[in-house]
Coordinates of C-alpha atoms and ligand atoms in Angstrom, one line a residue:
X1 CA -22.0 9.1 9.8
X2 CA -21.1 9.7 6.3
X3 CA -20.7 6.0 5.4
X4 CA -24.3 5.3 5.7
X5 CA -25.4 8.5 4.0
X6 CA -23.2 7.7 1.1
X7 CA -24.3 4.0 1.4
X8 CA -20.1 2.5 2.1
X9 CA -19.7 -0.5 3.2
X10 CA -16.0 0.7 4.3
X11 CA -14.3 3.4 5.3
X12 CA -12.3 5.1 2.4
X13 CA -8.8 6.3 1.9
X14 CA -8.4 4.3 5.1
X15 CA -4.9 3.6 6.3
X16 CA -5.3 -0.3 6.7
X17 CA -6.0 -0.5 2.7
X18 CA -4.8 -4.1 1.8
X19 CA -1.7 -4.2 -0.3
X20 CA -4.4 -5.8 -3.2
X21 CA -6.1 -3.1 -3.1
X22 CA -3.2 -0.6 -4.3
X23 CA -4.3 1.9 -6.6
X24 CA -1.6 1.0 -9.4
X25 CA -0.2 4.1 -10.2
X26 CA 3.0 4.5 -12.5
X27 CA 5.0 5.5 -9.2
X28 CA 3.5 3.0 -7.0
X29 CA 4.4 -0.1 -9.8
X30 CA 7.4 1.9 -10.5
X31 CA 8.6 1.6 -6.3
X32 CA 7.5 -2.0 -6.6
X33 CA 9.7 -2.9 -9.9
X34 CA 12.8 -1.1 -7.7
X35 CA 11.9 -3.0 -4.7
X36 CA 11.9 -6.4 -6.6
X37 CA 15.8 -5.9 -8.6
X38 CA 17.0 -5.0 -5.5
X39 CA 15.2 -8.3 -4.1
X40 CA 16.5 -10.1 -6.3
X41 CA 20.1 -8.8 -6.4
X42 CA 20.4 -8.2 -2.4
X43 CA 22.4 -5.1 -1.0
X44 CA 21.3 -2.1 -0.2
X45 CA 18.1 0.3 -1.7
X46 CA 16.7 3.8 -1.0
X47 CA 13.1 4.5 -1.3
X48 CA 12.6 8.0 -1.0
X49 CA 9.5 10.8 -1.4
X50 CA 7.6 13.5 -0.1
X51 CA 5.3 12.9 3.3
X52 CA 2.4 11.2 2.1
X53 CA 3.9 9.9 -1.2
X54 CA 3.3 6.6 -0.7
X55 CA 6.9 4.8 0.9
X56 CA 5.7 2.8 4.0
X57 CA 2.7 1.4 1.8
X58 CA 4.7 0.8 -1.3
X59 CA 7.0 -1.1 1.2
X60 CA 4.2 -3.1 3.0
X61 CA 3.4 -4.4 -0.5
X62 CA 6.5 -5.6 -0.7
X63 CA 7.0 -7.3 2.5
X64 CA 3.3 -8.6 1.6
X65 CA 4.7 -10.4 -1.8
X66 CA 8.0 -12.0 -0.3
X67 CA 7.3 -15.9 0.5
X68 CA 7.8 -16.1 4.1
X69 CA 10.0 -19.4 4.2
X70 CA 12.6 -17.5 2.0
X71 CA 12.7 -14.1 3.4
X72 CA 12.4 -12.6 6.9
X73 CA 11.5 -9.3 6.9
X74 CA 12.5 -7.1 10.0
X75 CA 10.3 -3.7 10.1
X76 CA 11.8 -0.6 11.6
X77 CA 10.5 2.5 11.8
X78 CA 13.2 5.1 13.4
X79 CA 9.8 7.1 14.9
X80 CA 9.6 4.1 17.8
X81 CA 12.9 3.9 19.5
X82 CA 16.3 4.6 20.2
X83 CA 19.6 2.9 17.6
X84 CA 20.5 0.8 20.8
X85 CA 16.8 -0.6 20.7
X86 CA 17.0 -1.2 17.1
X87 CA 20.5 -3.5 17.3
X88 CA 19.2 -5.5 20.3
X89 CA 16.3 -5.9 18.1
X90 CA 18.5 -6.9 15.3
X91 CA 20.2 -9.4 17.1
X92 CA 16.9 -11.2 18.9
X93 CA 15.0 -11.0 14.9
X94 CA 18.0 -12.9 14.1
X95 CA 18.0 -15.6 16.6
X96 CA 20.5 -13.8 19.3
X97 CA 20.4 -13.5 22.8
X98 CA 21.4 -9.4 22.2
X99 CA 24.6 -8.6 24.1
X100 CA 24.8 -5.7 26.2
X101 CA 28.0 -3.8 24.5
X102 CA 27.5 -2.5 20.5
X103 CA 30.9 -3.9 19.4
X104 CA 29.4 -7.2 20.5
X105 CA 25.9 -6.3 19.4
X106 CA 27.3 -5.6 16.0
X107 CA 29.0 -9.3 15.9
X108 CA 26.0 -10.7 16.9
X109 CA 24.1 -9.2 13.8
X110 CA 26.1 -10.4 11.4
X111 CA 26.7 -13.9 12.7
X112 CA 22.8 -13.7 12.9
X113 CA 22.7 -12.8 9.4
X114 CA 25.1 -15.4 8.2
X115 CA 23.7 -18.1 10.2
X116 CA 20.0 -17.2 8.4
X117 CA 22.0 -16.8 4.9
X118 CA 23.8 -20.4 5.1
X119 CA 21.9 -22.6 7.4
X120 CA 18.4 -21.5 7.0
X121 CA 18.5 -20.5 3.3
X122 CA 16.5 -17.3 4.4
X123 CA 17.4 -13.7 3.1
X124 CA 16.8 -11.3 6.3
X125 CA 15.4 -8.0 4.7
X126 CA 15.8 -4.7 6.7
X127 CA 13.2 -2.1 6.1
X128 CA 14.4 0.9 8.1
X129 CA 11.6 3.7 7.7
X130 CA 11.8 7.4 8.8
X131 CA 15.4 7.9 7.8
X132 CA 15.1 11.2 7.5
X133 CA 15.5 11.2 11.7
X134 CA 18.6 9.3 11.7
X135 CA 21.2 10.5 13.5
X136 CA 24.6 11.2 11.2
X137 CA 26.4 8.2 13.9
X138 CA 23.4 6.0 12.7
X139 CA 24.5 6.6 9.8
X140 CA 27.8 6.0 9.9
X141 CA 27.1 2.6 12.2
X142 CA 25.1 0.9 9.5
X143 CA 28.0 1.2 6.8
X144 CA 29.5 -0.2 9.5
X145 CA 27.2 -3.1 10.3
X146 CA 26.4 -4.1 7.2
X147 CA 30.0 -3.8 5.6
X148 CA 30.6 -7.5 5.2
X149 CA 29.9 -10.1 2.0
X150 CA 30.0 -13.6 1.5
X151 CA 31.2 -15.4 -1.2
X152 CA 31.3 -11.8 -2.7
X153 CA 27.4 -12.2 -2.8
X154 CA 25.4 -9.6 0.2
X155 CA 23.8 -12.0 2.1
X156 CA 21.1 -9.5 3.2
X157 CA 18.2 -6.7 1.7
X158 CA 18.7 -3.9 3.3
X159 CA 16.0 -0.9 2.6
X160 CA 16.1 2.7 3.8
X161 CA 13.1 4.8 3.5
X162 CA 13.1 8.2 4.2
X163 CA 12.0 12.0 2.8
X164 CA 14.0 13.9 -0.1
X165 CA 16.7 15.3 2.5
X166 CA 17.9 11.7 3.5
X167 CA 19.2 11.6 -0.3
X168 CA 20.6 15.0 -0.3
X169 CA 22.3 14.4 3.3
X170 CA 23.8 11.0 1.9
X171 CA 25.5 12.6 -1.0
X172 CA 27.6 14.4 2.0
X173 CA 31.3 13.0 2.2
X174 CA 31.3 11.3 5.2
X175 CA 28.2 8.9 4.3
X176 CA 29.9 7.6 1.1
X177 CA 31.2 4.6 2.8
X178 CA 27.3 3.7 3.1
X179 CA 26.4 5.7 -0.1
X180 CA 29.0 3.9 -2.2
X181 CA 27.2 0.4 -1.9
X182 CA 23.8 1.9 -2.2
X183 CA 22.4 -0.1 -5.6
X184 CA 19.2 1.0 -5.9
X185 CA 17.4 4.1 -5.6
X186 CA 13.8 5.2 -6.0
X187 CA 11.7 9.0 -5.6
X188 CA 8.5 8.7 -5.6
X189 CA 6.9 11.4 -8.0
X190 CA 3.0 12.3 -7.2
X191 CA 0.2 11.4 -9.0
X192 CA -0.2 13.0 -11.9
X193 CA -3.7 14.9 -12.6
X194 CA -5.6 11.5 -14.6
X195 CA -4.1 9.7 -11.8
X196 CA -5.6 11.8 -8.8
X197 CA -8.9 11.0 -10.5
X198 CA -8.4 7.4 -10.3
X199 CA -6.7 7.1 -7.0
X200 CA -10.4 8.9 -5.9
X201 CA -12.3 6.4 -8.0
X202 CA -10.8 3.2 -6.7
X203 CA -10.3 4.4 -3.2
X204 CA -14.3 4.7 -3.3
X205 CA -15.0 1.6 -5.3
X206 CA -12.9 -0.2 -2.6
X207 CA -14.6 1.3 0.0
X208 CA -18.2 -0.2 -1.8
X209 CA -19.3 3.0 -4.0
X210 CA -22.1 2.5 -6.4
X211 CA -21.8 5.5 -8.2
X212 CA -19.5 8.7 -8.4
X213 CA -20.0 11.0 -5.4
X214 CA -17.5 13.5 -6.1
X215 CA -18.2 15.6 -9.2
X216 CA -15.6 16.6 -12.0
X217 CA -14.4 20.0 -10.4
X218 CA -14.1 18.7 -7.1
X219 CA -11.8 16.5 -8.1
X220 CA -9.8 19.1 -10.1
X221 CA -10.2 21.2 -7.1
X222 CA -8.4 18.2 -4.9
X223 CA -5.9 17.7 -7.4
X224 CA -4.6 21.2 -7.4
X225 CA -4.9 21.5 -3.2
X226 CA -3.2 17.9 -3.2
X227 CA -0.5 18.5 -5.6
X228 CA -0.9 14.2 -6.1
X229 CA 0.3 13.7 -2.7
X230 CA -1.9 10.3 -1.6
X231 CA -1.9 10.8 2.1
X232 CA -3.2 14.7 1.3
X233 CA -6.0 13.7 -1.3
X234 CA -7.2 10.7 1.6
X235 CA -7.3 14.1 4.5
X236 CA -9.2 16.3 1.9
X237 CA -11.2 13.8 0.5
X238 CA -12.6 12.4 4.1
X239 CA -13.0 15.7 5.7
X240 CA -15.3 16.8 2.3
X241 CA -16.9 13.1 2.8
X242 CA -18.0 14.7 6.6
X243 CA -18.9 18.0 5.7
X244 CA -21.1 16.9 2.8
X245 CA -23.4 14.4 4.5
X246 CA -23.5 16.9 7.3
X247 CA -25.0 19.2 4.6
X248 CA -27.0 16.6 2.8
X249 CA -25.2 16.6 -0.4
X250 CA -25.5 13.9 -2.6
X251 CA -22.9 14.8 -4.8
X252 CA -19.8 16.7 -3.6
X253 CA -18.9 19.5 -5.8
X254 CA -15.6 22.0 -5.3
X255 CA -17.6 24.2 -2.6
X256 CA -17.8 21.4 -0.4
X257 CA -13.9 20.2 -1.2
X258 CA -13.0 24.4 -0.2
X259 CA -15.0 24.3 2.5
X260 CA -13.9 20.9 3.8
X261 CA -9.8 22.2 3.1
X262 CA -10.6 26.0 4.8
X263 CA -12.4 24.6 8.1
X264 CA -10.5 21.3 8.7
X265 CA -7.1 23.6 8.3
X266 CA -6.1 20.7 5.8
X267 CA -3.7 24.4 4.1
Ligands
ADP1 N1 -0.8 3.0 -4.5 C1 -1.7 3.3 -3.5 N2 -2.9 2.8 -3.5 C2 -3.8 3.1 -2.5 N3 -3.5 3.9 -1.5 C3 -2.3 4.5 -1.5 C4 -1.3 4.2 -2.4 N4 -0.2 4.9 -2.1 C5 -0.5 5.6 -1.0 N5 -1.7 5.3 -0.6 C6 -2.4 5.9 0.6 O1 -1.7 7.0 1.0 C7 -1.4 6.9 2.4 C8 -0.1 7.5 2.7 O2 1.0 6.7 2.2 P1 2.3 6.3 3.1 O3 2.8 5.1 2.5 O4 1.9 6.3 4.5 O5 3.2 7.6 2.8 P2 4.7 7.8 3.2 O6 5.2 6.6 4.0 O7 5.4 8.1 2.0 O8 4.6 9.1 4.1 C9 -1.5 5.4 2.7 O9 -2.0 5.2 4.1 C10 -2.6 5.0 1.8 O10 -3.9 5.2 2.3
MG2 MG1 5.8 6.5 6.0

């Protein structure tokens, strides 16, 4: 396989990359910096960008650098189940024995979340991912749910993740109950052209790379394909990684990266 032809002792632009191994580009710290004011002044954030930008790792970052006894994080993708689901999950994260009925469901969260707030001294923080798929009642529920302060403090971090439209389809009048109290808000831009070259470097230098494999205009030719995207630079960059070891290539130049993008149907 291509990792022993390009002597790796890993498999780069791998999904599992380890939060310390971020590539720190100016978007990536940038997502972080939002991510920590909003940890530190609680309420309610949107991470937003483009498929591939970099949310749900920019997120797992953060969950990795919050100190376990002070925060408890509760992950939900919206991909993995129905909203009923998610606030019977809610309520057992929290401590409860979930009800059956959603006006009791709902009572149940929020005792949950005061009971962690004032007893435990732990901030609950709710990553909800994919909220681009939520439905307009979800919506509309979680302004709801999550409609209720102490001591005029939030006692909770709530996060919602989602691509471009989720912004554009909370500016619409009957989400600004929820839209009102949003505090923070992040895009994610894509990497810029210098940063494209590095991601490639430290992906490979992560992955155990001795020396440069990819040439200087195959990385201009995966920058302009990529358009800085991070999930789109890993697929073009691993299919070129297959094609050139299966063609002996030391070095992978832009014919390889074309020929990897055309055959793989990576555009
Ligand atoms: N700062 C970064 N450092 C290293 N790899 C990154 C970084 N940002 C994104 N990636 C890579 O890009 C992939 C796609 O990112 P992801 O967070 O899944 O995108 P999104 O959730 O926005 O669709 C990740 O699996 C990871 O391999
Ligand atoms: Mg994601």
């Amino acid at each position: 396989m291509y990792k022993s032809f390009y002597s790796l002792a890993k498999t780069p632009f791998s999904k599992e990359i380890h939060p310390s191994d971020a590539f720190q580009s100016t978007d990536y710290q940038g997502a972080l910096n939002a991510l920590k004011y909003l940890q530190k002044s609680k309420g309610i954030g949107l991470l937003i960008g483009d498929p591939g930008a970099g949310k749900t790792f920019s997120l797992r970052s953060f969950k990795d650098s919050l100190n376990p006894s002070l925060y408890h994080v509760i992950y939900f993708p919206l991909s993995t189940g129905g909203v009923m689901d998610f606030y019977r999950g809610l309520a057992y994260e929290l401590g409860e024995q979930p009800k059956f009925r959603k006006v009791d469901l709902f009572r149940q969260i929020q005792q949950g979340i005061e009971r962690m707030t004032t007893e435990r001294k732990i901030t609950p923080v709710f990553i909800l991912d994919e909220m681009h798929m939520a439905k307009d009642a979800f919506l509309q529920d979680l302004a709801l749910l999550f409609n209720f302060q102490m001591d005029s403090i939030n006692p909770f971090i709530l996060i919602l993740a989602g691509l471009p439209h989720l912004k554009t389809r909370l500016t619409l009048n009957h989400h600004r109950p929820l839209t009102q109290r949003v505090i923070m808000k992040y895009e994610i831009q894509p990497l810029s052209r210098e940063e494209v070259s590095g991601y490639i470097d430290h992906h490979m230098k992560v992955a155990g790379a001795k020396m440069p494999i990819f040439t200087e205009t195959a990385i201009e030719a995966i920058a302009q394909r990529s358009q800085g995207w991070p999930r789109v630079i890993n697929n073009i960059t691993i299919s070129s990684l297959l094609f050139g070891s299966q063609l002996k290539k030391e070095l992978i130049d832009e014919e390889i990266i074309r020929l990897a993008v055309e055959e793989s149907g990576l555009q």
